[in-house]
XYZ file of C-alpha atoms in Angstrom:
695
model
C -28.187 -3.074 31.497
C -26.947 -3.057 27.899
C -23.253 -2.419 27.440
C -21.500 -1.456 24.215
C -21.264 -4.998 22.844
C -24.856 -5.981 23.629
C -26.150 -2.809 21.990
C -24.141 -3.589 18.876
C -25.392 -7.199 18.774
C -28.973 -5.932 19.036
C -28.302 -3.475 16.206
C -26.756 -6.211 14.042
C -29.824 -8.428 14.504
C -32.151 -5.537 13.669
C -29.992 -4.621 10.681
C -30.251 -8.121 9.163
C -33.581 -8.317 7.337
C -33.662 -12.126 7.176
C -31.816 -12.930 10.383
C -28.183 -13.422 11.283
C -26.412 -16.637 12.304
C -24.308 -16.970 15.416
C -21.123 -17.558 13.382
C -21.633 -14.208 11.676
C -22.079 -12.483 15.030
C -18.936 -14.190 16.336
C -17.001 -12.910 13.317
C -18.301 -9.360 13.690
C -17.909 -9.122 17.461
C -14.688 -11.201 17.752
C -16.032 -13.160 20.734
C -16.863 -16.787 21.507
C -20.115 -18.636 20.812
C -20.741 -18.847 24.549
C -20.371 -15.046 24.920
C -22.894 -14.436 22.117
C -25.459 -16.718 23.778
C -24.907 -14.990 27.137
C -25.329 -11.539 25.553
C -28.504 -12.648 23.752
C -29.857 -13.839 27.107
C -29.134 -10.419 28.651
C -30.665 -8.602 25.647
C -33.808 -10.746 25.944
C -34.041 -9.903 29.646
C -33.790 -6.196 28.796
C -36.433 -6.535 26.041
C -38.856 -8.393 28.310
C -38.272 -5.888 31.132
C -39.390 -3.176 28.717
C -42.498 -5.109 27.662
C -41.128 -6.467 24.373
C -40.865 -10.005 23.010
C -37.528 -11.815 23.054
C -35.349 -12.333 19.973
C -36.475 -15.115 17.629
C -34.108 -18.076 17.245
C -34.165 -20.417 14.263
C -31.725 -22.965 12.821
C -32.382 -21.700 9.313
C -32.341 -17.931 9.783
C -30.463 -17.579 13.081
C -31.425 -14.647 15.315
C -34.093 -12.261 14.060
C -36.663 -9.645 15.079
C -39.780 -9.032 12.990
C -40.526 -5.615 11.545
C -43.221 -4.688 14.051
C -40.903 -5.403 16.990
C -38.060 -3.473 15.344
C -40.165 -0.307 15.268
C -40.981 -0.659 18.959
C -37.304 -1.191 19.831
C -36.244 1.796 17.693
C -38.650 3.987 19.683
C -37.192 2.678 22.934
C -33.465 2.869 22.097
C -33.184 6.676 22.201
C -34.609 6.512 25.740
C -31.671 4.398 26.944
C -29.610 6.774 29.075
C -26.061 6.887 30.341
C -27.021 5.120 33.566
C -27.780 1.935 31.608
C -24.669 2.171 29.461
C -21.449 0.430 30.582
C -18.345 2.049 29.029
C -15.403 -0.093 27.917
C -11.965 0.213 29.550
C -10.732 2.577 26.812
C -13.868 4.696 27.102
C -13.531 4.926 30.884
C -9.883 5.931 30.512
C -10.866 8.703 28.096
C -13.628 9.884 30.437
C -11.230 9.998 33.387
C -8.631 11.942 31.401
C -11.158 14.541 30.236
C -12.643 14.956 33.706
C -9.215 15.484 35.289
C -7.976 17.917 32.636
C -11.094 19.933 31.843
C -12.553 20.760 35.238
C -11.309 22.521 38.355
C -12.898 19.993 40.697
C -10.958 17.576 42.882
C -11.096 13.981 41.658
C -10.033 11.063 43.812
C -10.708 7.344 43.441
C -14.196 7.537 44.946
C -15.371 10.409 42.703
C -14.001 8.772 39.544
C -15.438 5.344 40.352
C -18.846 6.934 40.971
C -18.765 8.839 37.686
C -17.627 5.835 35.612
C -19.959 3.495 37.526
C -17.321 0.839 38.287
C -15.863 -0.709 41.430
C -12.987 0.993 43.215
C -10.516 -1.755 42.160
C -11.557 -1.388 38.504
C -11.154 2.375 38.716
C -7.592 1.950 40.054
C -6.772 -0.162 36.980
C -8.318 2.509 34.736
C -6.162 5.208 36.343
C -3.058 3.061 35.818
C -4.021 2.636 32.154
C -4.553 6.381 31.896
C -1.075 7.031 33.320
C 0.503 4.673 30.755
C -1.494 6.276 27.966
C -0.322 9.781 28.937
C 3.347 8.762 28.703
C 2.938 8.703 24.904
C 2.440 12.463 25.096
C 5.210 13.041 27.675
C 2.565 13.913 30.262
C 2.550 12.584 33.812
C -0.376 11.759 36.099
C 0.075 12.525 39.803
C -2.075 12.645 42.939
C -2.363 15.064 45.845
C -4.696 14.699 48.814
C -5.793 18.296 48.494
C -5.910 18.669 44.685
C -6.743 15.075 43.743
C -5.423 13.715 40.441
C -3.694 16.211 38.148
C -1.432 16.242 35.076
C 2.223 17.228 34.741
C 3.415 18.495 31.377
C 3.336 21.424 28.975
C -0.063 22.608 27.819
C 0.396 21.595 24.183
C 1.124 17.979 25.198
C -1.873 17.957 27.542
C -4.147 19.174 24.735
C -2.849 16.514 22.367
C -3.828 13.886 24.952
C -7.294 15.478 25.254
C -7.699 15.356 21.464
C -6.787 11.668 21.376
C -9.209 10.926 24.227
C -12.000 12.599 22.262
C -11.372 10.280 19.293
C -11.705 7.288 21.642
C -15.179 8.517 22.596
C -16.423 9.697 19.207
C -15.236 6.668 17.221
C -16.806 4.091 19.525
C -20.147 2.479 18.840
C -23.180 4.279 20.323
C -21.117 7.342 21.166
C -24.186 9.440 22.019
C -24.877 7.509 25.225
C -21.246 7.859 26.211
C -21.219 11.559 25.446
C -24.335 12.012 27.566
C -22.433 10.538 30.517
C -19.575 12.974 29.836
C -21.948 15.954 29.550
C -23.650 15.064 32.815
C -20.329 14.728 34.649
C -18.992 18.035 33.329
C -22.219 19.935 33.866
C -22.438 18.752 37.490
C -19.051 20.258 38.343
C -19.065 23.303 36.034
C -22.592 24.532 36.675
C -22.290 27.770 34.674
C -20.936 26.121 31.481
C -23.168 23.603 29.723
C -20.881 21.447 27.589
C -23.697 20.352 25.292
C -24.582 23.956 24.481
C -20.877 24.750 24.028
C -20.423 21.974 21.496
C -23.458 23.150 19.522
C -22.126 26.713 19.666
C -18.727 25.751 18.248
C -20.282 23.560 15.560
C -22.353 26.497 14.355
C -19.337 28.851 14.497
C -17.176 26.405 12.503
C -19.827 25.946 9.822
C -19.920 29.747 9.434
C -16.157 29.764 8.734
C -16.568 27.375 5.764
C -17.442 30.304 3.511
C -14.343 32.216 4.672
C -12.106 29.184 4.127
C -13.855 28.184 0.870
C -13.914 24.578 1.999
C -16.182 22.067 3.696
C -15.233 20.082 6.808
C -16.128 16.406 6.822
C -18.749 15.332 9.373
C -16.369 13.503 11.690
C -13.876 16.381 11.829
C -16.592 19.004 12.379
C -17.847 17.021 15.339
C -14.332 16.428 16.681
C -13.244 20.109 16.603
C -16.549 21.170 18.174
C -15.931 18.786 21.075
C -12.272 19.779 21.325
C -12.954 23.521 21.480
C -15.813 22.924 23.900
C -13.528 21.001 26.273
C -10.466 23.266 26.137
C -12.783 26.166 26.972
C -12.789 24.785 30.527
C -8.995 25.171 30.656
C -8.883 28.590 28.968
C -11.385 29.947 31.525
C -8.821 29.031 34.187
C -6.244 30.960 32.095
C -4.276 27.851 31.128
C -3.044 29.032 27.709
C -0.842 27.684 24.934
C 2.056 29.631 23.457
C 3.771 29.338 20.086
C 7.192 30.555 18.900
C 6.939 33.974 17.262
C 8.037 32.760 13.808
C 5.408 30.027 13.861
C 2.703 32.504 14.797
C 3.730 34.877 12.001
C 3.536 32.053 9.444
C 0.069 30.974 10.544
C -1.254 34.546 10.597
C -0.813 34.772 6.819
C -3.268 31.901 6.266
C -7.031 32.214 5.754
C -7.411 29.878 8.693
C -6.169 32.620 11.029
C -8.922 34.951 9.777
C -11.450 32.186 10.432
C -9.881 31.557 13.854
C -10.315 35.244 14.719
C -14.049 34.895 14.008
C -14.335 31.771 16.188
C -12.226 33.217 19.034
C -14.093 36.527 19.049
C -17.398 34.659 19.362
C -15.791 32.489 22.031
C -14.688 35.497 24.116
C -18.143 37.069 23.907
C -20.056 33.868 24.643
C -17.978 32.708 27.620
C -16.773 36.108 28.922
C -13.118 35.141 29.038
C -9.723 36.337 27.838
C -7.628 34.644 25.155
C -3.950 35.215 24.537
C -2.465 35.409 21.032
C -1.386 31.769 21.242
C -5.010 30.613 21.463
C -5.847 32.366 18.177
C -2.897 30.592 16.548
C -3.951 27.295 18.169
C -7.475 27.467 16.740
C -6.044 28.392 13.316
C -3.794 25.306 13.421
C -6.775 23.075 14.255
C -8.505 24.450 11.147
C -5.402 23.901 9.015
C -5.259 20.285 10.177
C -8.972 19.546 9.777
C -9.945 16.823 7.296
C -12.260 18.070 4.576
C -14.972 16.883 2.225
C -14.197 19.460 -0.459
C -12.627 22.761 -1.422
C -15.061 25.179 -3.019
C -12.323 26.839 -5.089
C -8.612 26.407 -5.693
C -6.484 27.635 -2.797
C -4.352 30.563 -4.031
C -1.198 30.299 -1.874
C 2.201 29.029 -3.052
C 2.169 25.872 -0.914
C -1.231 24.669 -2.133
C -0.256 25.454 -5.743
C 2.928 23.403 -5.386
C 1.022 20.520 -3.775
C -1.650 20.559 -6.464
C 0.605 20.972 -9.518
C 3.753 19.142 -8.402
C 3.473 17.051 -5.237
C 0.218 15.208 -6.046
C 1.098 14.364 -9.706
C 4.564 13.203 -8.573
C 3.030 11.065 -5.813
C 0.618 9.396 -8.243
C 3.421 8.826 -10.747
C 5.623 7.282 -8.049
C 2.832 4.912 -7.006
C 2.196 3.948 -10.636
C 5.887 3.204 -11.166
C 6.138 1.119 -7.992
C 2.855 -0.746 -8.593
C 3.318 -1.082 -12.368
C -0.238 0.085 -13.017
C -1.774 3.129 -14.693
C -4.711 4.849 -13.001
C -7.733 5.750 -15.069
C -9.652 8.984 -14.482
C -6.518 10.501 -12.965
C -7.928 14.056 -12.567
C -10.496 12.839 -10.030
C -7.817 10.937 -8.096
C -5.662 14.084 -8.068
C -8.596 16.124 -6.776
C -9.357 13.709 -3.928
C -5.705 13.403 -2.937
C -5.353 17.194 -2.954
C -8.338 17.601 -0.607
C -6.781 15.044 1.739
C -3.144 16.096 1.391
C -3.169 19.680 2.713
C -4.646 18.869 6.168
C -2.447 15.734 6.356
C 0.604 17.886 5.626
C -0.232 20.318 8.433
C -0.947 17.458 10.848
C 2.540 16.114 10.097
C 4.091 19.563 10.545
C 2.362 20.242 13.877
C 2.479 16.579 15.009
C -1.267 16.337 15.474
C -2.410 12.730 15.476
C -5.662 11.672 13.818
C -6.264 7.983 14.332
C -7.624 5.897 11.460
C -10.165 3.586 13.154
C -9.410 0.807 10.652
C -5.632 1.300 10.473
C -4.793 -2.251 11.600
C -7.319 -3.808 9.207
C -5.909 -1.839 6.249
C -2.340 -2.904 7.045
C -3.402 -6.532 7.476
C -5.909 -6.949 4.635
C -4.392 -4.516 2.118
C -0.751 -4.917 3.071
C 0.577 -4.740 -0.495
C -1.149 -1.421 -1.217
C -0.056 -0.057 2.176
C 3.566 -1.065 1.534
C 3.583 0.502 -1.943
C 1.924 3.665 -0.600
C 4.521 3.973 2.146
C 7.338 3.758 -0.421
C 5.580 6.119 -2.832
C 5.295 8.756 -0.079
C 9.015 8.776 0.762
C 10.167 11.220 -1.953
C 7.338 13.559 -0.943
C 8.279 13.318 2.745
C 11.911 14.109 1.934
C 10.947 17.035 -0.279
C 8.620 18.590 2.314
C 10.698 17.666 5.384
C 7.876 15.738 7.086
C 7.005 12.154 8.040
C 3.529 10.663 7.759
C 2.680 8.247 10.579
C 0.979 4.872 10.120
C -2.550 6.250 10.375
C -1.932 8.968 7.779
C -0.260 6.442 5.458
C -3.262 4.115 5.677
C -5.544 7.000 4.641
C -3.386 7.546 1.535
C -3.451 3.775 0.903
C -7.258 3.867 1.036
C -7.283 6.599 -1.621
C -5.047 4.583 -3.943
C -6.829 1.306 -3.192
C -10.232 2.796 -3.985
C -9.033 3.961 -7.424
C -8.014 0.649 -8.941
C -9.891 -0.154 -12.130
C -13.148 -1.814 -11.110
C -14.571 -4.843 -12.872
C -18.352 -5.175 -12.632
C -21.289 -7.217 -13.902
C -24.021 -6.368 -16.388
C -27.434 -6.197 -14.766
C -30.186 -3.659 -14.045
C -29.465 -0.150 -12.814
C -29.626 0.559 -9.078
C -28.668 3.710 -7.178
C -26.523 3.225 -4.082
C -25.482 5.959 -1.640
C -22.440 5.587 0.604
C -22.919 7.919 3.578
C -19.868 8.136 5.798
C -18.843 10.723 8.434
C -15.138 9.871 8.283
C -14.213 11.630 5.057
C -13.349 11.008 1.424
C -10.822 8.207 1.918
C -13.184 5.959 3.914
C -16.192 6.752 1.688
C -14.314 5.963 -1.521
C -12.818 2.858 0.046
C -16.289 1.499 0.868
C -17.651 2.586 -2.528
C -14.839 0.751 -4.334
C -15.733 -2.507 -2.576
C -19.385 -2.069 -3.555
C -18.486 -1.230 -7.176
C -16.446 -4.447 -7.343
C -19.452 -6.375 -6.044
C -22.407 -5.004 -8.017
C -23.100 -4.641 -11.763
C -21.491 -1.951 -13.901
C -24.845 -0.258 -14.394
C -25.230 0.377 -10.662
C -24.588 3.994 -9.704
C -22.530 4.210 -6.516
C -22.056 7.694 -5.067
C -20.544 8.959 -1.837
C -22.124 11.594 0.424
C -21.329 13.286 3.692
C -24.158 13.220 6.243
C -24.833 16.908 5.742
C -24.915 16.551 1.959
C -27.195 13.504 2.144
C -29.592 15.283 4.519
C -29.789 18.387 2.324
C -30.104 16.670 -1.081
C -32.238 13.694 0.044
C -31.388 11.693 -3.094
C -33.687 8.884 -4.200
C -31.650 5.693 -3.891
C -32.302 1.970 -3.674
C -29.824 1.376 -0.860
C -27.930 3.513 1.649
C -24.691 1.994 2.954
C -23.149 3.653 5.986
C -20.686 3.044 8.808
C -23.287 4.456 11.234
C -26.835 3.407 11.981
C -29.400 5.602 10.204
C -32.527 4.948 12.211
C -34.882 6.970 10.048
C -34.149 5.039 6.839
C -35.612 1.617 6.136
C -33.318 1.074 3.120
C -30.090 1.657 5.100
C -27.453 -0.957 5.845
C -24.722 -0.424 8.435
C -21.352 -1.980 7.520
C -17.747 -1.890 8.672
C -15.287 0.011 6.431
C -13.880 -3.339 5.281
C -17.125 -4.974 4.175
C -17.578 -8.534 5.431
C -18.708 -11.471 3.287
C -22.101 -11.516 5.008
C -22.652 -7.809 4.400
C -21.767 -8.312 0.721
C -24.479 -10.957 0.527
C -26.887 -8.600 2.283
C -26.086 -5.790 -0.179
C -26.886 -8.072 -3.119
C -30.072 -9.294 -1.410
C -31.260 -5.754 -0.653
C -30.698 -4.786 -4.298
C -32.601 -7.841 -5.521
C -29.613 -9.592 -7.055
C -30.025 -13.274 -6.344
C -27.199 -15.711 -6.777
C -28.755 -16.803 -10.084
C -28.489 -13.380 -11.702
C -25.089 -12.868 -10.127
C -23.757 -15.934 -11.878
C -25.682 -15.448 -15.105
C -23.490 -12.570 -16.172
C -20.252 -13.566 -14.486
C -19.397 -17.279 -14.435
C -21.683 -18.486 -17.240
C -20.269 -15.876 -19.620
C -16.685 -16.809 -18.751
C -17.363 -20.552 -19.096
C -18.936 -20.116 -22.529
C -15.864 -18.257 -23.745
C -13.670 -21.151 -22.637
C -15.966 -23.829 -24.099
C -16.156 -22.086 -27.495
C -12.357 -22.171 -27.800
C -12.190 -25.949 -27.737
C -15.663 -27.326 -28.538
C -18.371 -27.022 -31.135
C -21.608 -26.098 -29.360
C -24.687 -27.619 -31.009
C -27.313 -25.704 -29.011
C -25.967 -22.553 -27.336
C -29.318 -21.560 -25.827
C -29.802 -24.918 -24.135
C -26.232 -24.872 -22.822
C -26.718 -21.395 -21.335
C -29.973 -22.426 -19.625
C -28.428 -25.626 -18.227
C -25.502 -23.702 -16.770
C -27.802 -21.094 -15.236
C -29.902 -23.797 -13.600
C -26.813 -25.589 -12.312
C -25.382 -22.520 -10.618
C -28.697 -21.316 -9.203
C -29.176 -24.562 -7.247
C -26.640 -23.566 -4.608
C -27.980 -20.660 -2.582
C -24.656 -19.517 -1.140
C -22.900 -16.624 -2.775
C -19.665 -17.473 -4.536
C -16.925 -15.164 -3.320
C -14.395 -14.437 -6.052
C -10.950 -14.635 -4.473
C -8.013 -13.511 -6.592
C -4.899 -15.455 -5.688
C -1.835 -13.252 -5.374
C 1.331 -15.314 -5.919
C 4.581 -14.561 -4.114
C 7.714 -13.274 -5.829
C 9.423 -16.665 -5.618
C 6.455 -18.259 -7.408
C 6.819 -15.917 -10.397
C 10.575 -15.494 -10.768
C 11.620 -19.127 -10.991
C 14.908 -20.549 -12.282
C 13.634 -20.934 -15.879
C 12.733 -17.227 -15.918
C 16.215 -15.989 -14.929
C 19.013 -15.244 -17.402
C 22.566 -13.973 -16.947
C 24.275 -12.586 -20.057
C 27.378 -10.527 -20.684
C 25.834 -7.637 -22.584
C 23.081 -6.376 -24.897
C 23.664 -4.233 -27.978
C 21.103 -1.662 -26.777
C 18.121 -1.254 -24.457
C 15.666 -2.636 -27.029
C 17.602 -5.886 -27.292
C 17.842 -6.005 -23.497
C 14.026 -5.905 -23.183
C 13.695 -8.597 -25.860
C 16.267 -10.828 -24.140
C 14.583 -10.370 -20.743
C 11.190 -11.264 -22.289
C 12.297 -14.487 -23.998
C 11.488 -16.882 -21.102
C 7.895 -15.569 -20.991
C 7.531 -15.600 -24.783
C 8.791 -19.165 -24.978
C 6.128 -20.271 -22.478
C 3.473 -18.194 -24.266
C 2.780 -16.232 -21.080
C 3.027 -13.085 -23.231
C 2.763 -12.327 -26.943
C 5.223 -10.425 -29.120
C 2.742 -7.554 -28.978
C 3.574 -7.111 -25.283
C 7.306 -6.818 -25.974
C 6.627 -4.234 -28.677
C 4.352 -2.294 -26.287
C 7.103 -2.081 -23.646
C 9.560 -0.746 -26.229
C 6.995 1.753 -27.564
C 6.435 3.012 -24.013
C 10.111 3.970 -23.669
C 10.077 5.661 -27.091
C 6.878 7.639 -26.425
C 7.020 8.304 -22.688
C 10.629 7.772 -21.663
C 12.291 5.224 -19.368
C 10.012 5.911 -16.387
C 10.234 2.281 -15.271
C 13.919 2.700 -14.428
C 13.045 2.738 -10.742
C 16.519 3.078 -9.226
C 20.224 2.906 -9.950
C 20.847 0.062 -12.437
C 17.300 -1.388 -12.094
C 14.355 -1.349 -14.517
C 10.940 -3.035 -14.390
C 9.527 -2.776 -17.948
C 5.802 -3.436 -18.305
C 2.782 -2.519 -20.423
C -0.982 -2.765 -20.119
C -2.534 -6.232 -19.655
C -4.574 -5.887 -22.855
C -1.359 -5.539 -24.888
C -0.673 -9.260 -24.961
C -0.586 -10.784 -21.456
C -1.815 -14.374 -21.314
C -0.747 -15.189 -17.762
C 0.604 -13.294 -14.771
C 4.361 -13.776 -14.949
C 7.791 -12.232 -14.300
C 11.290 -12.760 -15.631
C 14.728 -11.429 -14.722
C 17.751 -10.566 -16.852
C 21.110 -9.668 -15.330
C 23.574 -7.903 -17.632
C 27.240 -7.975 -16.613
C 27.713 -4.797 -18.661
C 25.122 -2.085 -18.238
C 22.950 -0.706 -21.019
C 21.667 2.867 -21.350
C 17.915 3.241 -21.702
C 16.918 5.716 -24.387
C 20.598 6.692 -24.856
C 20.612 8.294 -21.419
C 23.629 7.568 -19.186
C 21.590 8.521 -16.100
C 19.390 5.524 -16.858
C 22.076 2.851 -17.207
C 20.722 -0.558 -16.183
C 22.148 -3.971 -15.275
C 19.031 -5.612 -13.854
C 15.844 -5.900 -15.950
C 12.734 -7.464 -14.453
C 9.824 -7.969 -16.845
C 6.375 -7.798 -15.276
C 3.359 -9.103 -17.183
C 0.247 -8.384 -15.093
C -3.212 -9.717 -15.984
C -5.027 -7.023 -13.983
C -4.426 -4.233 -11.491
C -4.118 -6.309 -8.333
C -3.011 -9.955 -8.694
C 0.669 -8.958 -9.033
C 0.759 -6.640 -6.015
C 2.015 -9.134 -3.424
C 4.970 -10.177 -5.603
C 5.670 -6.562 -6.506
C 5.559 -5.489 -2.857
C 8.082 -8.220 -2.016
C 10.254 -7.148 -4.944
C 10.270 -3.484 -3.869
C 11.235 -4.582 -0.346
C 14.113 -6.597 -1.810
C 15.258 -3.742 -4.048
C 15.185 -1.297 -1.114
C 17.967 -3.289 0.581
C 21.335 -2.412 -1.013
C 23.041 -5.598 0.222
C 20.451 -7.796 -1.533
C 20.707 -5.823 -4.785
C 24.490 -6.050 -4.649
C 24.269 -9.824 -4.091
C 22.190 -10.176 -7.265
C 24.526 -7.888 -9.233
C 27.544 -10.001 -8.204
C 25.813 -13.343 -8.744
C 27.446 -15.614 -11.288
C 24.727 -18.247 -11.382
C 20.955 -18.514 -11.555
C 20.996 -20.408 -8.242
C 22.744 -17.491 -6.514
C 20.053 -15.038 -7.730
C 17.295 -17.450 -6.789
C 18.674 -17.790 -3.246
C 18.138 -14.031 -2.741
C 14.624 -14.040 -4.240
C 13.485 -17.003 -2.151
C 14.025 -15.004 1.048
C 10.914 -12.971 0.166
């Protein structure tokens, strides 16, 4: 029997053209070496049982399967059924919850253990986990000898728990096998309602509403709502309805989504011969309002969407730029993508509908600076709209901002790369950004939804996806945060060897340095020698940008305390002196900061009495650096008393990312009034430094 992990290991081996080493499998699967060897043994047993050769093992290439064997395995994999599949603890919990809530049958320990194919003791643990899980939604799980297990709580809370359970099933690897187990269980107890047919019915109905709504659902959300409506149909048939306050219903009824919901609900009533109360129409409309999208076909004409498009989104981008001290290029496209994401996210916050980001923890851990800046940038928007975005929603916004940083590429031959992702714009762009940073400038990287990719069938050299695309030989399955090994595989698939990778990257940079200090007698020979030197080592060099901490940039020699400045221009010049003296910046950079205030205004006055002047890296930055000036008497920026400043922190960034850790620490410091006050009252450099060194 192949469980979730073994299936994924088999897929990883098949996905690696030239084999995969055990260390790479350990990193991907987060398990021990011993566990990998045990799983390989079980996979080999399964392969041999089905008349196939075992996995090849080699010290050089690791584990591999040749092309002929891969085709035979691909033909066999779809035949694997739910009886051979062993769900994880989370998957079993989700199955149990859906079975209890969506059918009228009695479920006790024996029935649930049979359906989840685990021992009675394991099933008891699963039920305990389910009970703990339901507490998050203020729903209780109880048992009665006659009725079996049942839920206690209002219907809206119960449906929120069902929605979350669906995400646990749909977001897991090899979800189709799991869903087959769910379909079989539901169809056995609700003989007159085939859940598979219901899901297909709702998917078709939802796709028909796209023309009414003038928008396109992303693949993941289309699948999710189809499952959700299919499952709550079981409850509606038993006349378990939801109700909404009258004022809320009136508000929703003015939206296009209510018109679309009427179409879906009318089809639903006819198909399943059941009654729906007014609350169910509103409920379906709210699901449509909260659905993540791939695109709007036209601008939405209502007042809220106009305000979000023309005010909220530009203000959000501006706030992020101020906090991060960067300027986004191609801003209209960023505004468009944020707008598509923002409206459903807003409604999810309003109606407290949770959509889990499967890589939330990885984003917070690996892109903590961008997440922290995004969280702070969203606060004025949250206050203005009277909402709060949870962690998952914030990480989606962080992915949008992170994917839009200026990309630096290489100069090689053109290749076309498609990123096909069911999870929406944020994840697709996030993956695309990592690929753009890896491959040459001339490579065309474009994102597609599954439906768009299937309909257009673009000719590409490589398809990168978060799901396995069995029909495509040029497809590579990756995680949303692309691993080092997958980066190597991307370059290999595109035909970029380490030699060509270095030819245009490191050799070029080294020659620029050499020419500054040496007279080169034979440039051609030097270039060839360097190319040969770097092509000897076959391992890919991973460029890692070091991000210094705040205390490493604002050191004692970069801090000044003075009584006053004659005006804001002199204040900027005085604050810049430590960096000028060390030649970390040129005079051109100081002039650029002053010109910015004259032409744009004092937008880098980020709070009461605090300014962080900065300009573009190309305007005279020689080294990433920061300096701090404390004025005992404030100075007005641009002759504006509302922008009076005592604390000036100069930021000289070399690029769009290396300063983010220090800046994130600085914004955390400046968000704490007691720390700011301590700096304002400080009478010595040591006193200021003692505050900075806490971060």
